[in-house]
């Protein structure tokens, strides 16, 4: 994680306009998140870290879809990210259920490529595209770099 922080701090890009990313602190759990909605306002993405696992980071995508326990979801979700108009290495996650909602979760415990993908997102100069299976979401890069610096300083 310290390598990711170094890359981010040495290549921070200033994004004008209003802040799309903000931070949430879950002090009772020792967790910190950078959060934003997609361009449609229907999907939420969290990039999180924990004091309990300071060398790891995770992404949770709240799809806005209802989780169906009768559906057979794929065991592995290939998460494709385009940042700065460049295809990033594919990271892998899983489908999970949170409060009745279908979410996609990935972290550096299961896929260390995720740190590289988050680093590319942090320095993106254009809309960040996140795709898996038939889903295609767009997120603003505005203030992600600042939110991630706060996040990683909080978790180390």
Coordinates of N, CA and C in Angstrom, one line a residue:
X1 N 0.8 -1.2 0.0 CA 0.0 0.0 0.0 C 0.9 1.2 0.0
X2 N 2.0 1.2 0.7 CA 2.9 2.4 0.7 C 3.4 2.7 -0.7
X3 N 3.6 1.7 -1.5 CA 4.1 1.9 -2.9 C 3.0 2.7 -3.6
X4 N 1.7 2.3 -3.5 CA 0.6 2.9 -4.1 C 0.5 4.4 -3.7
X5 N 0.7 4.6 -2.4 CA 0.6 6.0 -1.9 C 1.7 6.8 -2.5
X6 N 3.0 6.3 -2.6 CA 4.1 7.0 -3.2 C 3.8 7.4 -4.7
X7 N 3.2 6.5 -5.4 CA 2.9 6.7 -6.8 C 1.8 7.8 -6.9
X8 N 0.8 7.7 -6.0 CA -0.3 8.7 -6.1 C 0.2 10.1 -5.7
X9 N 1.0 10.2 -4.7 CA 1.5 11.5 -4.2 C 2.4 12.1 -5.2
X10 N 3.2 11.3 -6.0 CA 4.1 11.9 -6.9 C 3.5 12.3 -8.2
X11 N 2.2 11.9 -8.5 CA 1.6 12.1 -9.7 C 0.1 12.6 -9.5
X12 N -0.1 13.4 -8.5 CA -1.4 13.9 -8.2 C -1.8 14.9 -9.3
X13 N -3.0 14.6 -9.8 CA -3.6 15.4 -10.9 C -4.7 16.3 -10.2
X14 N -4.7 17.6 -10.6 CA -5.7 18.4 -10.0 C -6.9 18.4 -11.0
X15 N -8.1 18.1 -10.5 CA -9.3 18.0 -11.3 C -10.2 19.2 -10.9
X16 N -10.6 20.0 -11.8 CA -11.5 21.1 -11.5 C -12.9 20.7 -11.3
X17 N -13.8 21.6 -11.1 CA -15.3 21.3 -10.9 C -15.5 20.9 -9.5
X18 N -16.7 20.4 -9.2 CA -17.1 20.0 -7.8 C -16.5 18.7 -7.5
X19 N -16.4 18.4 -6.2 CA -15.9 17.2 -5.7 C -16.9 16.0 -5.9
X20 N -16.4 15.0 -6.7 CA -17.3 13.8 -6.9 C -17.0 12.8 -5.8
X21 N -15.8 12.7 -5.4 CA -15.4 11.7 -4.3 C -15.4 12.4 -3.0
X22 N -15.8 11.7 -2.0 CA -15.7 12.2 -0.6 C -15.3 11.0 0.3
X23 N -15.0 11.3 1.5 CA -14.5 10.3 2.4 C -15.5 10.0 3.5
X24 N -15.6 8.8 4.0 CA -16.4 8.4 5.1 C -15.5 7.6 6.1
X25 N -15.6 8.0 7.4 CA -14.8 7.3 8.4 C -15.8 6.4 9.2
X26 N -15.4 5.2 9.4 CA -16.1 4.3 10.3 C -15.2 3.9 11.5
X27 N -15.1 4.9 12.4 CA -14.1 4.8 13.4 C -14.3 3.6 14.4
X28 N -15.6 3.2 14.6 CA -15.9 2.1 15.4 C -15.3 0.8 14.9
X29 N -15.1 0.8 13.6 CA -14.6 -0.4 12.9 C -13.2 -0.3 12.4
X30 N -12.6 0.9 12.6 CA -11.3 1.2 12.1 C -11.2 1.2 10.6
X31 N -12.2 1.6 9.9 CA -12.3 1.6 8.5 C -12.5 3.0 7.9
X32 N -12.0 3.2 6.7 CA -12.1 4.5 6.0 C -12.4 4.2 4.5
X33 N -13.2 5.0 3.9 CA -13.7 4.8 2.6 C -13.6 6.1 1.8
X34 N -13.3 6.0 0.5 CA -13.5 7.1 -0.5 C -14.7 6.6 -1.3
X35 N -15.7 7.5 -1.5 CA -17.0 7.1 -2.0 C -17.4 8.1 -3.1
X36 N -18.1 7.5 -4.1 CA -18.7 8.3 -5.2 C -19.9 7.5 -5.8
X37 N -20.7 8.3 -6.5 CA -21.8 7.7 -7.3 C -21.4 7.7 -8.8
X38 N -22.0 6.8 -9.5 CA -21.8 6.8 -11.0 C -22.5 8.0 -11.6
X39 N -22.3 8.3 -12.9 CA -22.9 9.4 -13.5 C -24.4 9.4 -13.5
X40 N -25.0 8.3 -13.4 CA -26.5 8.2 -13.3 C -27.0 8.3 -11.9
X41 N -26.1 8.3 -10.9 CA -26.6 8.4 -9.5 C -27.2 7.1 -9.0
X42 N -27.0 6.0 -9.7 CA -27.6 4.7 -9.2 C -26.7 3.7 -8.6
X43 N -25.4 3.8 -8.9 CA -24.4 2.9 -8.5 C -23.4 3.6 -7.6
X44 N -23.0 3.0 -6.6 CA -22.0 3.6 -5.6 C -20.8 2.8 -5.6
X45 N -19.6 3.4 -5.6 CA -18.3 2.7 -5.5 C -17.6 3.2 -4.2
X46 N -17.1 2.3 -3.4 CA -16.3 2.6 -2.2 C -14.9 2.0 -2.5
X47 N -13.9 2.8 -2.2 CA -12.5 2.3 -2.1 C -12.2 2.4 -0.6
X48 N -11.8 1.3 0.0 CA -11.7 1.2 1.5 C -10.4 0.7 2.0
X49 N -10.0 1.1 3.2 CA -8.9 0.4 3.9 C -9.3 0.3 5.4
X50 N -8.5 -0.5 6.1 CA -8.8 -0.8 7.5 C -7.5 -0.7 8.3
X51 N -7.7 -0.2 9.5 CA -6.5 -0.2 10.4 C -6.1 -1.6 10.8
X52 N -7.0 -2.6 10.7 CA -6.7 -4.0 11.0 C -5.8 -4.6 9.9
X53 N -5.9 -4.1 8.7 CA -5.1 -4.7 7.5 C -4.5 -3.5 6.8
X54 N -3.6 -2.8 7.3 CA -3.1 -1.5 6.7 C -2.4 -1.7 5.4
X55 N -2.0 -2.9 5.0 CA -1.3 -3.1 3.7 C -2.3 -3.5 2.6
X56 N -3.6 -3.5 2.9 CA -4.6 -3.9 1.9 C -5.6 -2.8 1.7
X57 N -6.2 -2.9 0.5 CA -7.2 -2.0 0.1 C -8.3 -2.8 -0.7
X58 N -9.5 -2.3 -0.7 CA -10.6 -3.0 -1.3 C -11.5 -2.0 -2.1
X59 N -12.3 -2.6 -3.0 CA -13.3 -1.9 -3.8 C -14.6 -2.6 -3.6
X60 N -15.7 -1.8 -3.3 CA -17.0 -2.4 -3.2 C -17.9 -1.6 -4.2
X61 N -18.6 -2.2 -5.1 CA -19.5 -1.6 -6.0 C -20.9 -2.0 -5.7
X62 N -21.7 -1.0 -5.2 CA -23.1 -1.2 -4.9 C -23.9 -1.0 -6.2
X63 N -24.3 -2.1 -6.8 CA -24.9 -2.1 -8.1 C -26.3 -1.4 -8.2
X64 N -27.0 -1.3 -7.1 CA -28.4 -0.8 -7.1 C -29.3 -1.9 -7.5
X65 N -28.8 -3.1 -7.8 CA -29.7 -4.3 -8.1 C -30.1 -5.1 -6.9
X66 N -31.2 -5.6 -6.9 CA -31.7 -6.5 -5.8 C -31.0 -7.8 -5.9
X67 N -30.4 -8.3 -4.8 CA -29.8 -9.6 -4.8 C -30.9 -10.7 -4.8
X68 N -30.7 -11.7 -5.7 CA -31.7 -12.7 -5.8 C -31.1 -14.0 -5.4
X69 N -31.5 -14.6 -4.2 CA -30.8 -15.8 -3.7 C -31.1 -17.0 -4.6
X70 N -32.0 -16.9 -5.5 CA -32.3 -18.0 -6.4 C -31.4 -18.0 -7.7
X71 N -30.7 -16.9 -7.9 CA -29.9 -16.7 -9.1 C -28.5 -17.3 -8.8
X72 N -28.0 -18.0 -9.8 CA -26.6 -18.5 -9.7 C -25.6 -17.5 -10.2
X73 N -25.0 -16.8 -9.3 CA -24.0 -15.7 -9.7 C -22.7 -16.4 -10.0
X74 N -21.9 -15.7 -10.9 CA -20.6 -16.2 -11.2 C -19.7 -16.3 -10.0
X75 N -18.8 -17.2 -9.9 CA -17.9 -17.3 -8.7 C -16.9 -16.2 -8.8
X76 N -16.5 -15.8 -10.0 CA -15.5 -14.8 -10.1 C -16.0 -13.7 -11.0
X77 N -15.7 -12.4 -10.7 CA -16.1 -11.3 -11.5 C -14.9 -10.6 -12.1
X78 N -14.7 -10.6 -13.4 CA -13.6 -9.9 -14.0 C -14.0 -8.4 -14.1
X79 N -13.2 -7.5 -13.3 CA -13.5 -6.1 -13.2 C -12.6 -5.4 -14.2
X80 N -13.1 -4.8 -15.2 CA -12.3 -4.1 -16.2 C -12.5 -2.6 -16.0
X81 N -11.3 -1.9 -15.9 CA -11.3 -0.5 -15.7 C -10.6 0.3 -16.8
X82 N -11.2 1.3 -17.2 CA -10.5 2.2 -18.2 C -10.3 3.6 -17.5
X83 N -9.1 4.0 -17.3 CA -8.7 5.2 -16.6 C -7.8 6.0 -17.5
X84 N -8.0 7.3 -17.7 CA -7.2 8.1 -18.6 C -7.2 7.5 -20.0
X85 N -8.4 7.0 -20.4 CA -8.6 6.4 -21.7 C -7.7 5.2 -22.0
X86 N -7.2 4.6 -20.9 CA -6.3 3.4 -21.1 C -6.9 2.2 -20.4
X87 N -7.0 1.1 -21.1 CA -7.4 -0.1 -20.4 C -6.4 -0.5 -19.4
X88 N -6.9 -0.8 -18.2 CA -6.1 -1.3 -17.1 C -6.1 -2.8 -17.0
X89 N -5.1 -3.4 -16.3 CA -5.2 -4.8 -16.1 C -6.5 -5.2 -15.4
X90 N -7.0 -6.4 -15.7 CA -8.3 -6.8 -15.2 C -8.0 -7.3 -13.7
X91 N -8.9 -6.8 -12.8 CA -8.8 -7.3 -11.4 C -10.0 -8.2 -11.2
X92 N -10.0 -9.0 -10.2 CA -11.1 -10.0 -10.0 C -11.7 -9.8 -8.7
X93 N -13.0 -10.0 -8.6 CA -13.7 -9.9 -7.4 C -14.8 -11.0 -7.4
X94 N -15.8 -10.8 -6.4 CA -16.9 -11.7 -6.3 C -18.2 -10.9 -6.1
X95 N -19.3 -11.6 -6.5 CA -20.6 -11.0 -6.1 C -20.9 -11.4 -4.7
X96 N -21.5 -10.4 -4.0 CA -21.9 -10.7 -2.6 C -23.3 -10.0 -2.4
X97 N -23.9 -10.3 -1.3 CA -25.2 -9.6 -0.9 C -24.9 -8.8 0.3
X98 N -25.4 -7.5 0.2 CA -25.3 -6.6 1.4 C -26.7 -5.9 1.5
X99 N -27.4 -6.3 2.6 CA -28.7 -5.7 2.9 C -29.6 -5.8 1.7
X100 N -29.6 -7.0 1.1 CA -30.5 -7.2 0.0 C -30.1 -6.7 -1.4
X101 N -28.9 -6.1 -1.4 CA -28.4 -5.5 -2.7 C -27.2 -6.3 -3.2
X102 N -27.2 -6.4 -4.5 CA -26.1 -7.1 -5.2 C -24.9 -6.2 -5.2
X103 N -23.7 -6.7 -4.7 CA -22.5 -5.9 -4.7 C -21.4 -6.7 -5.3
X104 N -20.4 -6.0 -5.8 CA -19.2 -6.6 -6.3 C -18.1 -6.2 -5.4
X105 N -17.3 -7.1 -4.9 CA -16.2 -6.9 -3.9 C -14.9 -7.4 -4.4
X106 N -13.9 -6.6 -4.3 CA -12.5 -7.1 -4.6 C -11.6 -6.4 -3.6
X107 N -10.5 -7.1 -3.3 CA -9.5 -6.5 -2.5 C -8.1 -7.1 -2.8
X108 N -7.1 -6.4 -2.2 CA -5.7 -6.9 -2.5 C -5.4 -8.2 -1.8
X109 N -6.2 -8.7 -0.9 CA -6.0 -10.0 -0.4 C -6.1 -11.0 -1.5
X110 N -7.2 -10.9 -2.3 CA -7.4 -11.9 -3.4 C -6.8 -11.5 -4.7
X111 N -6.5 -10.2 -4.9 CA -6.0 -9.8 -6.2 C -5.1 -8.6 -6.1
X112 N -3.8 -8.8 -6.1 CA -2.9 -7.7 -5.9 C -2.8 -6.7 -7.1
X113 N -3.4 -7.1 -8.2 CA -3.5 -6.2 -9.4 C -4.4 -5.0 -9.0
X114 N -5.3 -5.2 -8.1 CA -6.2 -4.1 -7.7 C -5.5 -2.8 -7.3
X115 N -4.4 -2.9 -6.6 CA -3.6 -1.8 -6.2 C -3.2 -0.9 -7.4
X116 N -2.7 -1.6 -8.5 CA -2.3 -0.9 -9.7 C -3.5 -0.2 -10.4
X117 N -4.6 -0.9 -10.4 CA -5.9 -0.3 -11.0 C -6.3 0.9 -10.2
X118 N -6.3 0.8 -8.9 CA -6.7 2.0 -8.1 C -5.7 3.2 -8.3
X119 N -4.4 2.8 -8.4 CA -3.4 3.9 -8.7 C -3.7 4.6 -10.0
X120 N -4.1 3.8 -11.0 CA -4.4 4.4 -12.3 C -5.7 5.3 -12.2
X121 N -6.7 4.8 -11.5 CA -7.9 5.6 -11.3 C -7.6 6.9 -10.6
X122 N -6.7 6.9 -9.6 CA -6.3 8.1 -8.8 C -5.7 9.2 -9.7
X123 N -5.0 8.8 -10.8 CA -4.4 9.8 -11.6 C -5.1 10.0 -12.9
X124 N -6.3 9.4 -13.0 CA -7.1 9.5 -14.3 C -7.4 11.0 -14.6
X125 N -7.3 11.3 -15.9 CA -7.6 12.6 -16.4 C -8.9 12.6 -17.1
X126 N -9.6 11.5 -17.1 CA -10.9 11.4 -17.8 C -11.8 10.5 -17.0
X127 N -13.1 10.4 -17.4 CA -14.1 9.6 -16.7 C -13.5 8.2 -16.6
X128 N -13.8 7.6 -15.4 CA -13.3 6.2 -15.1 C -14.5 5.3 -15.5
X129 N -14.2 4.3 -16.4 CA -15.2 3.3 -16.7 C -14.9 2.0 -16.0
X130 N -15.9 1.5 -15.4 CA -15.8 0.2 -14.7 C -16.8 -0.8 -15.3
X131 N -16.3 -1.9 -15.8 CA -17.2 -2.8 -16.5 C -17.0 -4.2 -16.0
X132 N -18.1 -5.0 -15.9 CA -18.0 -6.4 -15.7 C -19.3 -7.1 -16.2
X133 N -19.1 -8.2 -16.9 CA -20.2 -8.8 -17.6 C -21.0 -7.8 -18.4
X134 N -22.3 -7.7 -18.3 CA -23.0 -6.7 -19.1 C -23.1 -5.3 -18.5
X135 N -22.5 -5.1 -17.4 CA -22.6 -3.8 -16.7 C -21.5 -2.9 -17.1
X136 N -21.8 -1.6 -17.2 CA -20.9 -0.6 -17.6 C -21.2 0.7 -16.9
X137 N -20.3 1.1 -16.0 CA -20.6 2.3 -15.1 C -19.5 3.3 -15.4
X138 N -19.8 4.6 -15.2 CA -18.9 5.7 -15.4 C -18.9 6.5 -14.1
X139 N -17.6 6.8 -13.7 CA -17.4 7.5 -12.4 C -16.5 8.7 -12.7
X140 N -16.7 9.8 -12.1 CA -15.9 11.0 -12.2 C -14.5 10.7 -11.4
X141 N -13.4 11.2 -12.0 CA -12.2 11.1 -11.2 C -12.0 12.3 -10.2
X142 N -12.9 13.3 -10.2 CA -12.7 14.5 -9.5 C -12.5 14.2 -8.0
X143 N -11.4 14.6 -7.5 CA -11.0 14.5 -6.0 C -10.8 13.1 -5.6
X144 N -10.7 12.2 -6.4 CA -10.3 10.8 -6.0 C -8.9 10.8 -5.5
X145 N -8.0 11.5 -6.1 CA -6.6 11.5 -5.6 C -6.5 12.0 -4.2
X146 N -7.2 13.1 -3.9 CA -7.2 13.7 -2.6 C -7.9 12.8 -1.6
X147 N -9.0 12.2 -2.0 CA -9.7 11.2 -1.1 C -8.8 10.0 -0.7
X148 N -8.0 9.5 -1.7 CA -7.2 8.4 -1.5 C -6.0 8.7 -0.6
X149 N -5.4 9.9 -0.8 CA -4.3 10.3 0.1 C -4.8 10.3 1.5
X150 N -6.0 10.9 1.8 CA -6.6 10.9 3.1 C -6.8 9.5 3.6
X151 N -7.4 8.7 2.8 CA -7.6 7.3 3.1 C -6.4 6.5 3.6
X152 N -5.3 6.6 2.8 CA -4.1 5.8 3.1 C -3.4 6.4 4.2
X153 N -3.4 7.7 4.4 CA -2.8 8.3 5.6 C -3.6 7.9 6.9
X154 N -4.8 7.7 6.8 CA -5.7 7.3 7.9 C -5.4 5.8 8.3
X155 N -5.1 5.0 7.3 CA -4.9 3.6 7.6 C -3.5 3.1 7.9
X156 N -2.6 4.0 7.8 CA -1.2 3.6 8.1 C -0.7 4.2 9.4

